[in-house]
Backbone as a ProteinNet text record, in pm:
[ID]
protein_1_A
[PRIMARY]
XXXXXXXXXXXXXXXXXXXXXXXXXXXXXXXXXXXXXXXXXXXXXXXXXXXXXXXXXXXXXXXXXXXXXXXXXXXXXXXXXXXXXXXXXXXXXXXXXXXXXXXXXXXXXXXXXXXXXXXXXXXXXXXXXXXXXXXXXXXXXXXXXXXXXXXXXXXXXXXXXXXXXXXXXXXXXXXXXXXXXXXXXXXXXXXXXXXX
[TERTIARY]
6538.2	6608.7	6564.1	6599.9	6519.2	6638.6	6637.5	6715.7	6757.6	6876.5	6882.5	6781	6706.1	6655.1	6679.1	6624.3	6690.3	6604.6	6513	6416.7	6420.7	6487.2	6527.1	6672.5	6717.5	6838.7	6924.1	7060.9	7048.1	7154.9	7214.6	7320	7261.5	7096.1	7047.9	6983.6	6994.4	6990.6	6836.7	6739	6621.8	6670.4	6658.9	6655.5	6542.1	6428.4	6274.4	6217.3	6095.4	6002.5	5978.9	6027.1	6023.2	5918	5844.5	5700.5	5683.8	5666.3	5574.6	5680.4	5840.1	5893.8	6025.2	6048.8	6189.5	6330	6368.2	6517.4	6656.2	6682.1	6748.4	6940.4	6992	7119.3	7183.5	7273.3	7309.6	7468.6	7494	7616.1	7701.1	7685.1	7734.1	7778.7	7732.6	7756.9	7879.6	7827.1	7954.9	8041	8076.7	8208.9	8303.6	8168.8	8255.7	8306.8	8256.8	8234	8411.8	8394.4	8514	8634.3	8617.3	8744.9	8742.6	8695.9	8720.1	8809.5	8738.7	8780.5	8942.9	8966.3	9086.8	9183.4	9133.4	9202.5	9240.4	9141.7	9182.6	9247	9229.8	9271.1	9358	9382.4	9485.2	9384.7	9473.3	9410.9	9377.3	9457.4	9376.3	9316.7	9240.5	9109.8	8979.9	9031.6	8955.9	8891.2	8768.6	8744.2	8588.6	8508.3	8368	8319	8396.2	8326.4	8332.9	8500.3	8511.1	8433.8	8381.7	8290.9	8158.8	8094.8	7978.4	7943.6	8060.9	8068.7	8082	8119.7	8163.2	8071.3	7943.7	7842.7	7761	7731	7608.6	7502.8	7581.4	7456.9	7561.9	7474	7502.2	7630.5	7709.9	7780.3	7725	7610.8	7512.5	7467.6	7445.9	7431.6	7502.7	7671.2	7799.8	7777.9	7730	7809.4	7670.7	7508.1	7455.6	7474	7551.1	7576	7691	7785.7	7957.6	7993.5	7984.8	7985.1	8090.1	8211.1	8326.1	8455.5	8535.6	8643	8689.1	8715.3	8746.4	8660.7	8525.9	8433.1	8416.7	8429.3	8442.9	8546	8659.5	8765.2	8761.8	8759.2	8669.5	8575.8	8481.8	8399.4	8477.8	8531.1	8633.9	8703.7	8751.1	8847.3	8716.8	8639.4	8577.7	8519.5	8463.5	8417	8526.8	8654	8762.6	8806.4	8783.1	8807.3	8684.8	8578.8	8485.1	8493.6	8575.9	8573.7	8708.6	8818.5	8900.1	8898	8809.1	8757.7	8687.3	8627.3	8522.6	8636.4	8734.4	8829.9	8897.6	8951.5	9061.1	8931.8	8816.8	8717.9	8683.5	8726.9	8732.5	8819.9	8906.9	9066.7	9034.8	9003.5	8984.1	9086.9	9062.7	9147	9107.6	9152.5	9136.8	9173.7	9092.3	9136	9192.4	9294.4	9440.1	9553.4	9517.6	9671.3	9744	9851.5	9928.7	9971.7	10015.1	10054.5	9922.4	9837.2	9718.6	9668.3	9619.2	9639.5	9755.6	9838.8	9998.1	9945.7	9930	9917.8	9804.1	9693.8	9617.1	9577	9685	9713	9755	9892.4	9986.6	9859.4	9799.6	9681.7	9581.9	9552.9	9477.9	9528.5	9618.8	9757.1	9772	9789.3	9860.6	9773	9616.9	9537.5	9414.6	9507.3	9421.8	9342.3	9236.6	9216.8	9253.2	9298.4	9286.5	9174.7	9090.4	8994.3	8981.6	9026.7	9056.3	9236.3	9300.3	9423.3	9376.4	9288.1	9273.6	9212.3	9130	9035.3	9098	9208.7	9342.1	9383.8	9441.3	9557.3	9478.6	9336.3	9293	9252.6	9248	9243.9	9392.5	9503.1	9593.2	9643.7	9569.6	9608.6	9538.2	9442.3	9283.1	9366.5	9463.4	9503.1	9620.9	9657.1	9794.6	9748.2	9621.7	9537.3	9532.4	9484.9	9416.2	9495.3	9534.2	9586.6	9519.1	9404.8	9316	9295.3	9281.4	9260.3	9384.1	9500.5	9616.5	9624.5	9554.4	9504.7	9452.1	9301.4	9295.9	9346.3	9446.8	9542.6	9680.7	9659.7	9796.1	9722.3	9597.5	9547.9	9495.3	9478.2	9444	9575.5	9639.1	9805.5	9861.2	9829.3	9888.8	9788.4	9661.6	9589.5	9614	9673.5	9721.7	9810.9	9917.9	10047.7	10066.6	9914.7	9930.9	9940.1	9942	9947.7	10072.4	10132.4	10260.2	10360.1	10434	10506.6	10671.9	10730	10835.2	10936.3	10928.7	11044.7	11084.1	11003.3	11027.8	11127.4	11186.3	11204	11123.8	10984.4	10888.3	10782.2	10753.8	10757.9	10791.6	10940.9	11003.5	11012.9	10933.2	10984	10818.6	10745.3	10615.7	10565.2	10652.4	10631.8	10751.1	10852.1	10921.6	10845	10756.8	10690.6	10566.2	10519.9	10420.7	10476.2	10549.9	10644.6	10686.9	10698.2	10740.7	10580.9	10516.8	10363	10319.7	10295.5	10273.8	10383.1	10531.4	10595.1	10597.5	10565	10554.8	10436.3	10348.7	10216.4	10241.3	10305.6	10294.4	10396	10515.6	10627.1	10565.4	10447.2	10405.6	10283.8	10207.8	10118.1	10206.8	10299.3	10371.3	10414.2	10438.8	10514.5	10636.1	10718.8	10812	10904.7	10864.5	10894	10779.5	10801.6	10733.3	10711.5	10601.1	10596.9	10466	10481.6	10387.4	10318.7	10213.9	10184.7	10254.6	10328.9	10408.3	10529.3	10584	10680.4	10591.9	10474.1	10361.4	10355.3	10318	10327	10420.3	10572.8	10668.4	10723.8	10735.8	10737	10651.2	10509	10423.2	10461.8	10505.7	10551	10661	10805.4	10886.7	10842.3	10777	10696.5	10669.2	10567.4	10488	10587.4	10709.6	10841.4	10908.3	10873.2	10941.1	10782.1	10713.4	10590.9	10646.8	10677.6	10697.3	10560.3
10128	10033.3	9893.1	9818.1	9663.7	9565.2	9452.8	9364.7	9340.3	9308.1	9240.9	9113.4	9132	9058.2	8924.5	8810.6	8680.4	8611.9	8640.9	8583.8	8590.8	8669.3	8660.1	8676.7	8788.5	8812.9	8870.3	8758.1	8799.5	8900.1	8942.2	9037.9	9175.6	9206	9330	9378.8	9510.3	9532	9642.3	9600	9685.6	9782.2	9915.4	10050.2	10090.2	10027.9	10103.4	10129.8	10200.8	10256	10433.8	10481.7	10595.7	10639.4	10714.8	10750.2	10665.8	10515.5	10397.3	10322.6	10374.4	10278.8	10247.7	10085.8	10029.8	10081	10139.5	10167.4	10033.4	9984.8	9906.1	9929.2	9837	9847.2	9704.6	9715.3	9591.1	9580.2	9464	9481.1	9442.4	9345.9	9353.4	9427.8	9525.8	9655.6	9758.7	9765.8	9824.9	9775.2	9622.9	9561.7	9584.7	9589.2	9598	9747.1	9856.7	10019.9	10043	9946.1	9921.4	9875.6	9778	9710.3	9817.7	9898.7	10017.2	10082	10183.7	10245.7	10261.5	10144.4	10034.9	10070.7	10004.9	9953.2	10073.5	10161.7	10288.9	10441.4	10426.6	10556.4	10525.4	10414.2	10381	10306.5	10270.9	10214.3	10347.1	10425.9	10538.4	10555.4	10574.3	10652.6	10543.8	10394.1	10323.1	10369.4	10493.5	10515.6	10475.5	10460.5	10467.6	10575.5	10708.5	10846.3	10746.9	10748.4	10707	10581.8	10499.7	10429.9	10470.9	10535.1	10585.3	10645.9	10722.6	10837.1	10750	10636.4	10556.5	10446.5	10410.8	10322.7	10434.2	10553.9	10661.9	10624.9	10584.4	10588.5	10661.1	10686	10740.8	10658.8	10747.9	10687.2	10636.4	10666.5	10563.4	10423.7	10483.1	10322	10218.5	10265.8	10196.7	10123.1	10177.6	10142.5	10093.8	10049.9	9975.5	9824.3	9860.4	9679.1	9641.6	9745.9	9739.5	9835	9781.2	9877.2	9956.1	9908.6	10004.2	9927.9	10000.7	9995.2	9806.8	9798.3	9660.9	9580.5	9549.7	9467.2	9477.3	9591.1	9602.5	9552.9	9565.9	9465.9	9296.7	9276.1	9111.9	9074.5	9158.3	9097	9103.4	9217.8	9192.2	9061.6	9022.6	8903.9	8780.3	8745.9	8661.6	8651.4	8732.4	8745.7	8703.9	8757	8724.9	8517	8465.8	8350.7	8264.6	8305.5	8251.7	8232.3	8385	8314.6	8227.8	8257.4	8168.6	8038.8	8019.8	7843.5	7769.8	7880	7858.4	7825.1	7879.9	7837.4	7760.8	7702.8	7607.9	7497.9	7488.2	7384.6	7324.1	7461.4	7369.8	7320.3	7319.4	7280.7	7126.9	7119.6	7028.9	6929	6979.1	6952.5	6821.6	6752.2	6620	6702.5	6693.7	6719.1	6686.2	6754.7	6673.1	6642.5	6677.3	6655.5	6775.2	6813.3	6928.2	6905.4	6794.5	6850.6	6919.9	6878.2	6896.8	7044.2	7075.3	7174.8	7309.2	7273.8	7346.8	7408.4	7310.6	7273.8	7361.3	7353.4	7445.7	7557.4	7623.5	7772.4	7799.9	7758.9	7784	7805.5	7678.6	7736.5	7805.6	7894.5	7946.6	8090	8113.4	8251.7	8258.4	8226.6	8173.1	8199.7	8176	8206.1	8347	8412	8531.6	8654.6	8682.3	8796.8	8922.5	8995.6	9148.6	9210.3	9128.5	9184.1	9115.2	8995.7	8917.6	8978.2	8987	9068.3	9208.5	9261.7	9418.9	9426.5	9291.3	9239.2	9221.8	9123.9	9078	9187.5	9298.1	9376.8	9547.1	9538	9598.4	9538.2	9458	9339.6	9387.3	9359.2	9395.1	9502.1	9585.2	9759.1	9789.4	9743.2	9706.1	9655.1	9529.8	9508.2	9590	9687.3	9700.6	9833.5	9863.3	9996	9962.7	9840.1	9765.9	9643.8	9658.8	9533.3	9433.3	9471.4	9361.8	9214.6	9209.8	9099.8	9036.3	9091.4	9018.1	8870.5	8856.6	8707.1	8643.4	8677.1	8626.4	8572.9	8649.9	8661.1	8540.5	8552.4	8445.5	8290.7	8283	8152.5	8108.1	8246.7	8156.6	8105.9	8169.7	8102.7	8007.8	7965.9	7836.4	7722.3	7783.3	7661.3	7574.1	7698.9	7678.5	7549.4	7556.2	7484	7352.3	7372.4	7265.2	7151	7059.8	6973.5	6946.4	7022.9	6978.2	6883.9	6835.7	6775	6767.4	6900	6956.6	6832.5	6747.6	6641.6	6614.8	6563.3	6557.8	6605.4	6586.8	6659.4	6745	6688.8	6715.5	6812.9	6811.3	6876.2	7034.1	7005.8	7158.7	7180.1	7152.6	7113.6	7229.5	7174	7222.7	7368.3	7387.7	7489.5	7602.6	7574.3	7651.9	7736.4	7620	7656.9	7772.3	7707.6	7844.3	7958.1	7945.8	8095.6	8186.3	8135.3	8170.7	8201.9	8146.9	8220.9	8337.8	8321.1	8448.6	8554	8551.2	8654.4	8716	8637.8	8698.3	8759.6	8702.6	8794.6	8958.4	8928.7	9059.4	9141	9081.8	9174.2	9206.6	9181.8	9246.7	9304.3	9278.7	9372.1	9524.6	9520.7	9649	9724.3	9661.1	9743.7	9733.3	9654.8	9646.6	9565.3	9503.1	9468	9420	9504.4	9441.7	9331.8	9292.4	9148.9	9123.2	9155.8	9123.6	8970.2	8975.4	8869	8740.3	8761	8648	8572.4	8733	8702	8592.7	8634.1	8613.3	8417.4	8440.7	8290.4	8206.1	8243.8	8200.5	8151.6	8253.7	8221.4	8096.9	8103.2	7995.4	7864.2	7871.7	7775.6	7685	7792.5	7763.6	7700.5	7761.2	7724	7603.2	7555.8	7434.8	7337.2	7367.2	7251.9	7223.4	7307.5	7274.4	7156	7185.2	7090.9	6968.2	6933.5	6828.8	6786.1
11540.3	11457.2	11490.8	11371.9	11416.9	11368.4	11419.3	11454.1	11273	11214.6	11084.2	11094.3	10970.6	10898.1	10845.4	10898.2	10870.6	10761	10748.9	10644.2	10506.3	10481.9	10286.3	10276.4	10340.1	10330.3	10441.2	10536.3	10635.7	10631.6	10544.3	10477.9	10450.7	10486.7	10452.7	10617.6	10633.8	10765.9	10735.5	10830.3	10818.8	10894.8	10896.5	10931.4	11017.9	10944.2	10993.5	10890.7	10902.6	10830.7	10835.2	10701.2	10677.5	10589.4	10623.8	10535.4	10414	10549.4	10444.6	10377.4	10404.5	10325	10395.9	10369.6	10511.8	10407	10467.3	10437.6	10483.6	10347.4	10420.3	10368.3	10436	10351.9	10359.3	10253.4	10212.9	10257.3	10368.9	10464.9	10296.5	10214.1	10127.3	10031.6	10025.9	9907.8	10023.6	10157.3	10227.9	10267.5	10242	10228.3	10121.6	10007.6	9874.2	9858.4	9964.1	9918.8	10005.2	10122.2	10186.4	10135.2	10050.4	9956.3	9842.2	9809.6	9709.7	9735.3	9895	9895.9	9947.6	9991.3	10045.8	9935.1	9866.1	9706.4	9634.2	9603.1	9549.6	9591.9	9741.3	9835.9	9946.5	9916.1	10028.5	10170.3	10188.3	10365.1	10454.1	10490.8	10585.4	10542.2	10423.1	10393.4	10417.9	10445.1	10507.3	10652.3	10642.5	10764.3	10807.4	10895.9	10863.2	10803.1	10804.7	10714.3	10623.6	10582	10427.1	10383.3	10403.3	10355.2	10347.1	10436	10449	10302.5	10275	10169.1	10052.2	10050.9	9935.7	9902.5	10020.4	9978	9946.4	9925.2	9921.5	10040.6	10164.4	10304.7	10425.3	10524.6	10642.3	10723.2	10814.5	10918.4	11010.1	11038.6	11091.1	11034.6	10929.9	10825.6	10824.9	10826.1	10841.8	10986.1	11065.3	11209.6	11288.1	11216.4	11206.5	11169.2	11064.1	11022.8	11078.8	11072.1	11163.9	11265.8	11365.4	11482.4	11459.5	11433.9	11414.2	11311.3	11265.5	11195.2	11189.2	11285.6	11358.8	11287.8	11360.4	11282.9	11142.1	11045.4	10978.2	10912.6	10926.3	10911.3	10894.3	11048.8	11033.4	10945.9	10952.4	10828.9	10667.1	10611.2	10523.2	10515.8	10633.2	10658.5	10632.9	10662.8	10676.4	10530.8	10456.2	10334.3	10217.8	10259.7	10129.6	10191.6	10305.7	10345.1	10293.6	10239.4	10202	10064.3	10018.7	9852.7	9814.7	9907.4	9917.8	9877.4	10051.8	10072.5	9971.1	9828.6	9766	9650.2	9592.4	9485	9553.8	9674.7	9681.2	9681.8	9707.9	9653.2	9530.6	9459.4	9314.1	9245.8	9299.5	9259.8	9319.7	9444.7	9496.6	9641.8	9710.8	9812	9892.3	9892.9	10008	10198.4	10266	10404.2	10448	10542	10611	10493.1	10358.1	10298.8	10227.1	10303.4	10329.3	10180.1	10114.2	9967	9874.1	9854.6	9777.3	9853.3	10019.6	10042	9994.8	9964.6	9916.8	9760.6	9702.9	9551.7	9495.6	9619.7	9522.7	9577.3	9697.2	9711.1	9631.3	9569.3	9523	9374.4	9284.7	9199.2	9219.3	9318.4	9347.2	9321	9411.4	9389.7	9256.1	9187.9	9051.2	8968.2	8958.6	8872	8926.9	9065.5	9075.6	8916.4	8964.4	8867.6	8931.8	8823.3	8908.1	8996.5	8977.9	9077.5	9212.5	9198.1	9375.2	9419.7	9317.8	9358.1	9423.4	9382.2	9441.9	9547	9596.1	9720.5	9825.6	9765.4	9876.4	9896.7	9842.8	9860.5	9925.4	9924.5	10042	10130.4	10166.1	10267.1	10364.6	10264.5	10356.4	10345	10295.6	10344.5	10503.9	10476.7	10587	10721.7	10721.6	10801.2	10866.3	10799.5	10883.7	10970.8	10936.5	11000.6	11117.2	11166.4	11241.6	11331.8	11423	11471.8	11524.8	11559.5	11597.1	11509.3	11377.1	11305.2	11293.5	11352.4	11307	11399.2	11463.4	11542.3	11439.7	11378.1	11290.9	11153	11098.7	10991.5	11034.1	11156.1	11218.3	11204.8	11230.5	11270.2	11114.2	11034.5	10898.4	10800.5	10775.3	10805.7	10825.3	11000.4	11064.2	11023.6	10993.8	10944.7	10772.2	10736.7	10576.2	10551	10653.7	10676.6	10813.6	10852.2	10957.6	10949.8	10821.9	10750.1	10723.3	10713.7	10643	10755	10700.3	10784.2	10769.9	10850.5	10833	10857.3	10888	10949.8	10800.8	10706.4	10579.1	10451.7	10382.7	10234.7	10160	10156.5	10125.7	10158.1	10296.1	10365.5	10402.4	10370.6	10340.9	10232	10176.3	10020	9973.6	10028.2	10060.8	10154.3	10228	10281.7	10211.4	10160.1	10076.3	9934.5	9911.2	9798.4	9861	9945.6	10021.3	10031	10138.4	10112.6	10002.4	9888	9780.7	9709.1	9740.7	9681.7	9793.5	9861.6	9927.7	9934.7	9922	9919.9	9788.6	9636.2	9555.9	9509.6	9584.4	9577.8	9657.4	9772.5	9855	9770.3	9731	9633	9562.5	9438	9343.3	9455.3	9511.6	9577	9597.8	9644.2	9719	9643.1	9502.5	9367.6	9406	9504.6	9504.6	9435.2	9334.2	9193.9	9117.4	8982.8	8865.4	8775.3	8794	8730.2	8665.2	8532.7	8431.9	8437.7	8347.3	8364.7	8324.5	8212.8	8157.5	8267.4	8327.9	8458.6	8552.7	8599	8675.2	8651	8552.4	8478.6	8538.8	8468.2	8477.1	8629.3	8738.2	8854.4	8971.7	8874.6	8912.2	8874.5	8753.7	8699	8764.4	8803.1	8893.2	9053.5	9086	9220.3	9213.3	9106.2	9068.7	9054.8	9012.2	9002	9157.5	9227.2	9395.6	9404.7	9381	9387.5	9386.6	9212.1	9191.5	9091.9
[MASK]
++++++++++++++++++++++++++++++++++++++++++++++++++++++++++++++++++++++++++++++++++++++++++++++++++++++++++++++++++++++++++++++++++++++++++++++++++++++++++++++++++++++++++++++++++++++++++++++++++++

């Protein structure tokens, strides 16, 4: 086996050379084979078999690019924080200001597609397998809200409204109540008025 490949793509892992030809795999396609199989079979079936079986490569293949379950995980975590960081960028956030930070979670949550909803929500099927990332899951969190400044009206005013986006994301994640999109709407809407 040879070291991943940094020169075109450092997301594709060389294998070697098999009669004349490099077998490679794409850590990207078994993240996404991972958030599938997350998403559609539940979290236990998040296993390295079960991915192996779900990118069409080896458990070797898996545990080449991700040594194990864990890393595998993290990288999940790190990949959905990237596209994150990449929509609260276009909303547009000033650094250090906990309202505008607030404002465009809260638009960010708010204008999910079903397909970053199904990303997130094996993400946190992913996590509850796993306790290891829950360090990480704590520190991306406290970094969300470190801005704010609870002494305030505002403040709590601001972190009330957080709370209320992430618990209604996880309530409709869980099916533990139904909420169409119009509901969906509507609740954002409400949120957006603790805004101001």
């Amino acid at each position: 086996m040879t070291a991943p490949s940094t020169d075109k793509n450092p997301n594709v892992f060389l294998l070697g050379v098999v009669m004349g030809r490099r077998k490679t795999i794409d850590w990207d396609a078994v993240l996404e084979a991972a958030e599938r199989v997350s998403a559609t079979q539940g979290s236990s079936a998040m296993t390295i078999d079960g991915v192996a079986e779900a990118a069409g490569i080896s458990k070797g293949g898996v545990q080449s690019c991700y040594a194990n379950k864990e890393a595998l995980i993290e990288a999940m975590l790190d990949r959905w924080a990237l596209l994150y960081d990449s929509q609260i960028e276009q909303v547009g956030v000033r650094p250090g200001n906990g309202r505008d930070a607030i404002n465009a979670h809260v638009t960010v949550t708010a204008n999910e597609t079903a397909a970053s909803r199904s990303k997130s929500a094996a993400l946190f099927g992913a996590l509850l397998q796993s306790p290891d990332p829950l360090k990480w899951t704590q520190a991306w969190y406290a970094k969300r809200v470190a801005d704010i400044d609870l002494r305030t009206s505002e403040g709590r005013g601001l972190r009330l409204a957080f709370l209320a986006t992430e618990g209604v994301f996880l309530l409709r994640f869980c099916g533990f109540i139904k909420i169409d999109e119009d509901e969906w709407k509507d609740i954002f809407e409400d949120i957006k008025g603790v805004l101001g």
